[in-house]
CSV table of C-alpha atoms in Angstrom, one decimal:
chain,number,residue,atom,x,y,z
X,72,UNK,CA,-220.5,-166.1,43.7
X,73,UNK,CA,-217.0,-166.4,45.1
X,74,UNK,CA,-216.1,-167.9,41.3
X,75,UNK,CA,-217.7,-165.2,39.4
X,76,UNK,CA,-215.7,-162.5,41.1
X,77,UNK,CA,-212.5,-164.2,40.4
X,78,UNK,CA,-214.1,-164.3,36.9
X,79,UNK,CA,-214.6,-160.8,36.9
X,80,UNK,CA,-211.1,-159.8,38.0
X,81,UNK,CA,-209.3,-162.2,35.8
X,82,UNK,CA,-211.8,-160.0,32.5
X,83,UNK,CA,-210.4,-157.1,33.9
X,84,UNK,CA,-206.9,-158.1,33.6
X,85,UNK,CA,-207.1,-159.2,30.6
X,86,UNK,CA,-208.8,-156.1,28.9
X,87,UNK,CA,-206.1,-153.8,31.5
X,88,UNK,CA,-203.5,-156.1,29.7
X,89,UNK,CA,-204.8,-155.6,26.2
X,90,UNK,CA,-204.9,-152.1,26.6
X,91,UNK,CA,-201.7,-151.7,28.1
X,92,UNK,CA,-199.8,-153.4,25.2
X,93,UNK,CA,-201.6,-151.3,22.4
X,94,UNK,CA,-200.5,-148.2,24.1
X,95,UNK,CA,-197.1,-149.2,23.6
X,96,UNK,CA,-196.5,-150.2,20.1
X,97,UNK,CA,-198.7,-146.9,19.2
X,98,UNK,CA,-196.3,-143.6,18.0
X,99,UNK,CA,-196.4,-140.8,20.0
X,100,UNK,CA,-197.2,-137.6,18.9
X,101,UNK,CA,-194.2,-135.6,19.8
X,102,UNK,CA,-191.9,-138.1,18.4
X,103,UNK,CA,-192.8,-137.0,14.4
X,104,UNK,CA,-191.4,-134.1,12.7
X,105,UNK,CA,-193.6,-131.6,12.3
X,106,UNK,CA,-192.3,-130.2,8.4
X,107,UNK,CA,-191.1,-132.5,5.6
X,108,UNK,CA,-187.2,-133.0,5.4
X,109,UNK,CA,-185.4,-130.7,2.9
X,110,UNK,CA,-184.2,-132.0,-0.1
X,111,UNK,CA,-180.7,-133.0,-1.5
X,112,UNK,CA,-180.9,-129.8,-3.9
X,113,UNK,CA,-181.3,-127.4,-0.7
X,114,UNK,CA,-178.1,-128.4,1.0
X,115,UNK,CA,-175.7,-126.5,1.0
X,116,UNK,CA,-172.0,-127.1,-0.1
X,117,UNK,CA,-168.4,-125.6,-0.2
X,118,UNK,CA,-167.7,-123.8,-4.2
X,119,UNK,CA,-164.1,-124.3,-5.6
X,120,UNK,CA,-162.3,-120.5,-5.7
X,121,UNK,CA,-161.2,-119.4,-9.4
X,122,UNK,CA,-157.5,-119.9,-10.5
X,123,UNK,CA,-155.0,-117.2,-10.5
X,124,UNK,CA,-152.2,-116.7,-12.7
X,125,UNK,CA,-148.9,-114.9,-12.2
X,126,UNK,CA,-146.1,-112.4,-14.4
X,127,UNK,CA,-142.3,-113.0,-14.5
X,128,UNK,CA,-140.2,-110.1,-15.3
X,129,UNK,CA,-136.3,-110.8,-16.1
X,130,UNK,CA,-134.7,-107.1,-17.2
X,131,UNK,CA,-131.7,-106.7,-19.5
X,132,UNK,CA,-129.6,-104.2,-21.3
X,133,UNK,CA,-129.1,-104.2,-25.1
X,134,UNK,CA,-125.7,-105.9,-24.3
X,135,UNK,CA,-127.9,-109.2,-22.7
X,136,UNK,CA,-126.3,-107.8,-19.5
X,137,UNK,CA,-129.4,-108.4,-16.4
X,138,UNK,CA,-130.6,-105.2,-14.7
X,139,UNK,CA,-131.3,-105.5,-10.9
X,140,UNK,CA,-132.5,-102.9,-8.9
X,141,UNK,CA,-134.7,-102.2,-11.5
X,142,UNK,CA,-138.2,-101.0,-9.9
X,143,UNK,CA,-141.9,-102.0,-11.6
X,144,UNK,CA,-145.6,-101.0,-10.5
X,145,UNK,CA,-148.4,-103.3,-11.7
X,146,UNK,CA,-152.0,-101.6,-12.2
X,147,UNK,CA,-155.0,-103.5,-12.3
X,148,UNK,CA,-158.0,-102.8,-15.0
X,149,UNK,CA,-159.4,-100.0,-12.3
X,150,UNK,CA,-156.1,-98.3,-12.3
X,151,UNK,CA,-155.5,-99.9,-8.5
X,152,UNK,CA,-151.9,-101.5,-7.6
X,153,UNK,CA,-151.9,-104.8,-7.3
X,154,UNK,CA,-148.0,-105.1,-7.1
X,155,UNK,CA,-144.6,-103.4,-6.6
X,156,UNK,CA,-141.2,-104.6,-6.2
X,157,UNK,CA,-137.2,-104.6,-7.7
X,158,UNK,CA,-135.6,-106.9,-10.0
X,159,UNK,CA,-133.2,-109.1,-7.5
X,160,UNK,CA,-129.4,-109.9,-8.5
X,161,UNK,CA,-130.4,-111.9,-11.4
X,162,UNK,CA,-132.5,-109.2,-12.4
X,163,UNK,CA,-135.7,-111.5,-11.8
X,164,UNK,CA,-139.0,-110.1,-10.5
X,165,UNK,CA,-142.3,-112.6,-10.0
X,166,UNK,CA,-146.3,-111.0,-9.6
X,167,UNK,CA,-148.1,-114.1,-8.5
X,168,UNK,CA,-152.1,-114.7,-7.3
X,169,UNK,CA,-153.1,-112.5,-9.8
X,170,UNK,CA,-156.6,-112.6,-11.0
X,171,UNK,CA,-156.8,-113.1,-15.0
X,172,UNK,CA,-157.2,-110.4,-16.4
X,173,UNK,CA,-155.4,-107.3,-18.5
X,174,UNK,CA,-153.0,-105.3,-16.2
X,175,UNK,CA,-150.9,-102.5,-16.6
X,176,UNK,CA,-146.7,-102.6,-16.0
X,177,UNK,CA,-144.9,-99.1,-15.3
X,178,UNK,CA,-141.3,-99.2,-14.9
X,179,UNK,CA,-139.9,-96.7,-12.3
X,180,UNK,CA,-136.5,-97.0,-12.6
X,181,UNK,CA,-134.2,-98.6,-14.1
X,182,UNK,CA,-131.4,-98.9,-11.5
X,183,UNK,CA,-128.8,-97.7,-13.7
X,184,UNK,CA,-127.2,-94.6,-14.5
X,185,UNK,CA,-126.5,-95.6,-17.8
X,186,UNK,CA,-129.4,-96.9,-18.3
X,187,UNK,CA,-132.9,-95.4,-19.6
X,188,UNK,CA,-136.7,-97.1,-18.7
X,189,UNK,CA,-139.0,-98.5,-21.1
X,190,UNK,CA,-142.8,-97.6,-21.8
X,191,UNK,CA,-145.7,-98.6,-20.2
X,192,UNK,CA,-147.0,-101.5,-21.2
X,193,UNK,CA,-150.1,-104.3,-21.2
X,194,UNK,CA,-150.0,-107.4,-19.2
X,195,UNK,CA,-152.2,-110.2,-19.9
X,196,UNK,CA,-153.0,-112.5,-16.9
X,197,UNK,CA,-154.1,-116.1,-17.4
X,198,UNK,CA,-155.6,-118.4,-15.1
X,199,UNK,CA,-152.8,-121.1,-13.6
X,200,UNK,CA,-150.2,-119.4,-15.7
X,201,UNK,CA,-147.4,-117.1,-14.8
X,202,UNK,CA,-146.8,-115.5,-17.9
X,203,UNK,CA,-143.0,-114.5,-18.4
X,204,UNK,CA,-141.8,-111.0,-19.5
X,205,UNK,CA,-138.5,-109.8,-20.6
X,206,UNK,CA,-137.7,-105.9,-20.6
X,207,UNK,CA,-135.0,-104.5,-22.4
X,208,UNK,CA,-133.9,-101.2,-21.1
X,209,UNK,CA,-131.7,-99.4,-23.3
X,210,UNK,CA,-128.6,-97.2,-22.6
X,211,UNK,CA,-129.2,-94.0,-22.0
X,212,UNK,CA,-128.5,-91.5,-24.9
X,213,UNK,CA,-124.9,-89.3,-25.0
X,214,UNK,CA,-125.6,-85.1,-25.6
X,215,UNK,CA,-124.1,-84.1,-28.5
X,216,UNK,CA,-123.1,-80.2,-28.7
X,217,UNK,CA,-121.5,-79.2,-32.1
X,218,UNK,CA,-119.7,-75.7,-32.4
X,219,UNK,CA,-118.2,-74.2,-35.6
X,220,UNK,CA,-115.1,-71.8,-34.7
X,221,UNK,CA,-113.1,-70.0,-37.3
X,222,UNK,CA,-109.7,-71.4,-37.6
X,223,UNK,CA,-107.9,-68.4,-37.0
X,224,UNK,CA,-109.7,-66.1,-34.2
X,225,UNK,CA,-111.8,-68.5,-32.8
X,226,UNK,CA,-115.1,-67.2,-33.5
X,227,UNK,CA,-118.2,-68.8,-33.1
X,228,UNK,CA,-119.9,-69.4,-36.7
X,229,UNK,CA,-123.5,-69.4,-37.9
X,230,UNK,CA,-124.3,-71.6,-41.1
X,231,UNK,CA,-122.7,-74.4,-40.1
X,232,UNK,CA,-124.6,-77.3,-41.7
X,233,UNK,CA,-122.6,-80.7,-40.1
X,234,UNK,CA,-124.2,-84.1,-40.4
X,235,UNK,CA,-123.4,-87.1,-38.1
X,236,UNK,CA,-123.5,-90.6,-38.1
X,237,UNK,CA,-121.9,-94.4,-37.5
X,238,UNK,CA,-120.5,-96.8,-39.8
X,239,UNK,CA,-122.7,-96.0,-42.8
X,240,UNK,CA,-125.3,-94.0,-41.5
X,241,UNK,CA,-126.3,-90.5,-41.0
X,242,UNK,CA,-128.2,-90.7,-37.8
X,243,UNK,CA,-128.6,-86.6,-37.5
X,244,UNK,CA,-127.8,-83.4,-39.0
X,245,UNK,CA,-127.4,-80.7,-37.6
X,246,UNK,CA,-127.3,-76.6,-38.1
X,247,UNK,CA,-125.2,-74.1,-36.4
X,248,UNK,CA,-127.1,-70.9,-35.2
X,249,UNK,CA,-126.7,-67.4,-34.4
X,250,UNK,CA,-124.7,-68.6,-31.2
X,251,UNK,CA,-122.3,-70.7,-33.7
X,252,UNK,CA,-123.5,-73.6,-31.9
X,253,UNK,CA,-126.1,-76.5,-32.3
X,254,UNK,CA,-127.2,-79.8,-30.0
X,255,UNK,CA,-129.2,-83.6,-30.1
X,256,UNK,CA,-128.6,-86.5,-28.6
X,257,UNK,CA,-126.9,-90.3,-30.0
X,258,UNK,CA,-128.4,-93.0,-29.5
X,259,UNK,CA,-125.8,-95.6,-27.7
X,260,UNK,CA,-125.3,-99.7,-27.6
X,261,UNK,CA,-122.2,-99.7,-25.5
X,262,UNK,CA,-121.3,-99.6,-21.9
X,263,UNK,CA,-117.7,-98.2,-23.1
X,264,UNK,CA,-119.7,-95.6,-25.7
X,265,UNK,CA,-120.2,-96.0,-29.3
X,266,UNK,CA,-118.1,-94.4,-32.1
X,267,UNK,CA,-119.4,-91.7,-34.8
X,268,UNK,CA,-117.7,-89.5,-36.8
X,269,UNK,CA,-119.0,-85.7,-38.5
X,270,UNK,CA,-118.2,-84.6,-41.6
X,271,UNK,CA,-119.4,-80.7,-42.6
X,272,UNK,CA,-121.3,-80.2,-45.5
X,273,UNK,CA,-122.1,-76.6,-45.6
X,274,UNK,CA,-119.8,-74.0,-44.8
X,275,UNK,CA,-120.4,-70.8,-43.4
X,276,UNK,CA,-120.7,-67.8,-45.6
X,277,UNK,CA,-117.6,-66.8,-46.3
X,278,UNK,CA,-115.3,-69.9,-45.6
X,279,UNK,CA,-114.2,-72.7,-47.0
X,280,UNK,CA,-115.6,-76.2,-46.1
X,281,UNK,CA,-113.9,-78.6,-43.9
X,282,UNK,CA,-113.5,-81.6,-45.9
X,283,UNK,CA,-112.2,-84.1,-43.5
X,284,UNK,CA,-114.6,-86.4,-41.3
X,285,UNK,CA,-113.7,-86.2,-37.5
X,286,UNK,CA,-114.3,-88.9,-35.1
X,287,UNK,CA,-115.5,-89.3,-32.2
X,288,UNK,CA,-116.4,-91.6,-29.2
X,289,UNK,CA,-119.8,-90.8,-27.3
X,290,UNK,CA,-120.3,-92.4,-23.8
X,291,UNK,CA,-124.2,-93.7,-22.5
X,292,UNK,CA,-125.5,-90.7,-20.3
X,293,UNK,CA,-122.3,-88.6,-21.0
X,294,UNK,CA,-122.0,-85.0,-23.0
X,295,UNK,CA,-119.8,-84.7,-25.5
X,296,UNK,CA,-118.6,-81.7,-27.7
X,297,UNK,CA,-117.7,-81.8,-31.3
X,298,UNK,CA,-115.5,-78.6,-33.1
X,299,UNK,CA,-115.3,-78.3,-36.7
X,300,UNK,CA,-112.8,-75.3,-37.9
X,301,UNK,CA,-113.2,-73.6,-40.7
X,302,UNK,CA,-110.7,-71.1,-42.9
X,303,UNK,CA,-111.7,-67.5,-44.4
X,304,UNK,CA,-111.8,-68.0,-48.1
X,305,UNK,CA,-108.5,-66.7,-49.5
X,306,UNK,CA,-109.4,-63.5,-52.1
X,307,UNK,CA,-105.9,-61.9,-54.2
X,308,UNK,CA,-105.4,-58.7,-53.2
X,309,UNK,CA,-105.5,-56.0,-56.1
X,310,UNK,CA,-102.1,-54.3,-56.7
X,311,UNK,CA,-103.9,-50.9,-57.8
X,312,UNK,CA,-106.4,-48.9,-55.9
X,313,UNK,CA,-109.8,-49.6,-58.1
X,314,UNK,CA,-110.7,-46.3,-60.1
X,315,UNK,CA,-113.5,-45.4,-62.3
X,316,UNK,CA,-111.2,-44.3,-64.7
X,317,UNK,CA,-109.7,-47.0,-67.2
X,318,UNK,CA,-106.4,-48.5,-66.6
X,319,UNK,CA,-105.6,-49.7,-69.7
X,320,UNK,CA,-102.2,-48.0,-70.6
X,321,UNK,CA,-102.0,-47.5,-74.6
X,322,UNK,CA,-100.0,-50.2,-76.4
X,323,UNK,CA,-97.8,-48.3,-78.7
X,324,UNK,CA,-94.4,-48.1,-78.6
X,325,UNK,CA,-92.6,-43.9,-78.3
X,326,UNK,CA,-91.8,-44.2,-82.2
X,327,UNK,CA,-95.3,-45.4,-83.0
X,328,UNK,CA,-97.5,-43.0,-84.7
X,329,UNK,CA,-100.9,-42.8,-82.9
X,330,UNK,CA,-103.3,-45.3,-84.2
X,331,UNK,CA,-105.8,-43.8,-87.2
X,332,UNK,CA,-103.9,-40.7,-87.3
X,333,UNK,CA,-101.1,-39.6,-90.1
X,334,UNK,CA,-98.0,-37.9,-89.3
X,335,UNK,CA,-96.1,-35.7,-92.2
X,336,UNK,CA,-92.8,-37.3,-93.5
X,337,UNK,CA,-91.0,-34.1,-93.3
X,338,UNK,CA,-90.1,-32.3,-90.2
X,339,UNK,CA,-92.9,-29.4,-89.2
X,340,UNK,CA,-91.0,-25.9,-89.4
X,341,UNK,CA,-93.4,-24.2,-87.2
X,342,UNK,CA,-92.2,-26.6,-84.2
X,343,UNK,CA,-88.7,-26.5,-85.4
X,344,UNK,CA,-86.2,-24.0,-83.4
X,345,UNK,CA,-85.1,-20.9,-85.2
X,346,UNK,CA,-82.0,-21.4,-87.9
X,347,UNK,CA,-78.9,-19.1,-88.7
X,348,UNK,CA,-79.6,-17.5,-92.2
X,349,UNK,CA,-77.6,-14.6,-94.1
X,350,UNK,CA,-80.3,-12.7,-94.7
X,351,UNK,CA,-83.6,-12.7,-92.5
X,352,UNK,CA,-85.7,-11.6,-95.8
X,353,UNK,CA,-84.7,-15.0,-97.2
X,354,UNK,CA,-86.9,-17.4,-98.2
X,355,UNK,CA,-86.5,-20.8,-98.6
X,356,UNK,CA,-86.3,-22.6,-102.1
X,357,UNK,CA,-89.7,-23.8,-103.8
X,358,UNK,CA,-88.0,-27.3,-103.3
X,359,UNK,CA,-87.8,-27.2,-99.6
X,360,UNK,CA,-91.8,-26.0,-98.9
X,361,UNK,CA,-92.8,-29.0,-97.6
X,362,UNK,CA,-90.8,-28.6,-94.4
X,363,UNK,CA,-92.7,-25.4,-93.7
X,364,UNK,CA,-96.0,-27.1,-94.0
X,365,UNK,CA,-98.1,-26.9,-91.1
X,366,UNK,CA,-98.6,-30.2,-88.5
X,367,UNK,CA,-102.3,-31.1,-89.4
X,368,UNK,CA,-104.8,-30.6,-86.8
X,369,UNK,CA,-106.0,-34.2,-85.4
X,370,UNK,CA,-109.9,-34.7,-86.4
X,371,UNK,CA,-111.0,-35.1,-82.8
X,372,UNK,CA,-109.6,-34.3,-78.9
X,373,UNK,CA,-108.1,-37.2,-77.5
X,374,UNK,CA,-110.2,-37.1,-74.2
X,375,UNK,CA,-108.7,-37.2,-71.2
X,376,UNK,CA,-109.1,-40.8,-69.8
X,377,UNK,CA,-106.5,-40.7,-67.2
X,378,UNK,CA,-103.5,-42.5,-68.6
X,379,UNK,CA,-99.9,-42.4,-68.8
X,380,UNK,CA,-98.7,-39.2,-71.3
X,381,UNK,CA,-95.2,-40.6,-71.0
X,382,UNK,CA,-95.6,-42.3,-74.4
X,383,UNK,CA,-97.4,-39.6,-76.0
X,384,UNK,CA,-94.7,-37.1,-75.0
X,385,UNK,CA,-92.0,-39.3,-76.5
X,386,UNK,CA,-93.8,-39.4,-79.5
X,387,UNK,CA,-93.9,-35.7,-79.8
X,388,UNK,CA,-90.2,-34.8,-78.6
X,389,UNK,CA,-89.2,-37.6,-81.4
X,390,UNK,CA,-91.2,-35.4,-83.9
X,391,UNK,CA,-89.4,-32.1,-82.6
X,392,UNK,CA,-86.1,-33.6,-83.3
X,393,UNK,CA,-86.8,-35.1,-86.5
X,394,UNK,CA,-88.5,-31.5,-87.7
X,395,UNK,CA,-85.0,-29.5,-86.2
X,396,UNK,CA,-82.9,-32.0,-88.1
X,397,UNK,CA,-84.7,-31.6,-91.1
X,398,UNK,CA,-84.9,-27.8,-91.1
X,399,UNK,CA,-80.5,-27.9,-90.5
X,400,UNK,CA,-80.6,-30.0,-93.0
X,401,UNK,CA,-82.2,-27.4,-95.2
X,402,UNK,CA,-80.2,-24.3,-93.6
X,403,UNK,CA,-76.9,-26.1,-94.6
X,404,UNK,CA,-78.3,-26.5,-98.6
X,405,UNK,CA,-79.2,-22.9,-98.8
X,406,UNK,CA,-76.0,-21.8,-97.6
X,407,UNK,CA,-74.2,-23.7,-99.8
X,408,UNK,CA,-76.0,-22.4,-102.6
X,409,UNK,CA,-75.0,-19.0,-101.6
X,410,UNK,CA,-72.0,-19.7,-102.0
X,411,UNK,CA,-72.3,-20.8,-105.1
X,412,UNK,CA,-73.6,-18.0,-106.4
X,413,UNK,CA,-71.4,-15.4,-105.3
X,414,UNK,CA,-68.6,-17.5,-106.3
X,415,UNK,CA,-69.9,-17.5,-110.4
X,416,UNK,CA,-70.1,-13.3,-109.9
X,417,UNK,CA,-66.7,-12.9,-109.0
């Protein structure tokens, strides 16, 4: 009996044992996940950020001279800033991590007093480039005022019609007005100005033209005045008062008879003065009746125009003596025959 408990115990051990080691080698419950691991395409990972890109500005002069001081603004597409700054002593200014993109450049100033800023303007962005940009600004223009001055009084004239230019070329041309004066502006590549010369090619009404071209030197961002003179044009002064009566003085000469008309050859005895006679009933011979024919009357009045008598008057005192000669002439014959004939009755 004593055996078959021992028996008994040693079965129990064993079955305790066997029991005991298939408790251990079994999995737990709480030891297994309770959802499937996640998959390689559901972890996350870190995204690479998109390039930039950048804009180098270098600013010059027309000269090639750099411009620092010079002051930009860069817009973005939405009209935001997205960068300021000056030009530094080399006249270099750098935008860099710039998106890519389009973007707008505005210059504010140029830091120059002689100088003038350029347009706005597009800037293109790319990525992992800086782009390079080179602004020109140019100088700024000179004021031209032109005046036209007569040469002897000094007064302003209108109608002045000037053109200017340089070398070869007429950049302007300009028009006095009322004031006597007109104005634009010369475009200049210089730092120590540029030269142009005017020449006039209208005159003013009543003056002659200045021929000449006059030169001139006009500095950037400077005024500048320009006088072109001009001279009355000369007129010859009349030596007679104008009349509206003709001035033409006849042609003749005092001897000359008057043009168209006929004079008698013999002395007129009703203009001739009064001659001794022996007897006042006496007539003259038949021989000597042309001298008492009358002076024909002229076919027309010589109107009155105005001019000198002097050689009419000539002409007619010339007649008078001629006619008193005649008739002494005749006096003297008809006394001679007088005494003739009283001679043969004694």
């Amino acid at each position: 009996m004593h055996t078959r408990i021992v028996r008994g115990t040693v079965r129990s051990g064993a079955v305790a044992a066997a029991l005991t080691c298939t408790l251990a080698w079994a999995p737990t419950a709480t030891a297994q996940p309770t959802e499937p691991p996640p998959s390689a395409s559901t972890t996350p990972t870190k995204t690479s950020e998109p390039e930039v890109g950048g804009v180098a500005i270098t600013t010059k002069d027309p000269a090639g001279d750099v411009l620092p001081g010079a002051a930009f603004l860069l817009l973005d597409g939405s009209g935001q800033e997205a960068g300021s700054g000056k030009t530094n002593a080399e006249g270099q200014l750098v935008f860099q991590d710039l998106t890519p993109g389009v973007f707008r450049l505005k210059e504010i100033s140029s830091g120059s007093n002689l100088h003038d800023t350029v347009n706005d303007q597009d800037v293109i962005v790319t990525p992992g480039t800086v782009t390079p940009l080179t602004i020109t600004d140019p100088f700024k223009p000179a004021s031209l005022l032109l005046k036209a001055k007569d040469d002897k009084s000094g007064k302003l004239l209108a109608g002045s019609k000037v053109n200017i230019g340089s070398g070869d070329k007429t950049l302007l041309t300009l028009t006095t007005g009322a004031d006597g004066t007109a104005s634009g502006e010369l475009p200049i590549n210089s730092r120590t100005g540029t030269d142009f010369w005017a020449k006039q090619v209208k005159a003013p009404d009543g003056y002659d033209l200045y021929k000449p071209s006059k030169p001139f030197t006009a500095k950037p961002g400077h005024p500048v005045t320009v006088t072109v003179t001009n001279a009355k044009i000369s007129t010859p002064t009349p030596t007679e008062k104008p009349t509206d009566k003709p001035t033409d003085k006849p042609t003749e000469k005092a001897t000359d008879k008057p043009t168209g008309k006929s004079a008698p050859d013999d002395p007129v005895e009703d203009n001739a003065p009064s001659q001794p006679s022996a007897s006042p009933s006496e007539t003259p011979a038949n021989d000597e009746t042309g001298s008492g024919a009358a002076v024909p009357e002229p076919d027309g009045a010589l109107a009155h125009t105005g001019a000198d008598a002097t050689p009419w008057l000539l002409g007619g005192a010339g007649l008078l003596l001629a006619a008193g000669g005649g008739a002494l002439i005749a006096a003297r014959r008809h006394r001679t025959g007088d005494s003739e004939d009283n001679g043969s009755e004694s």
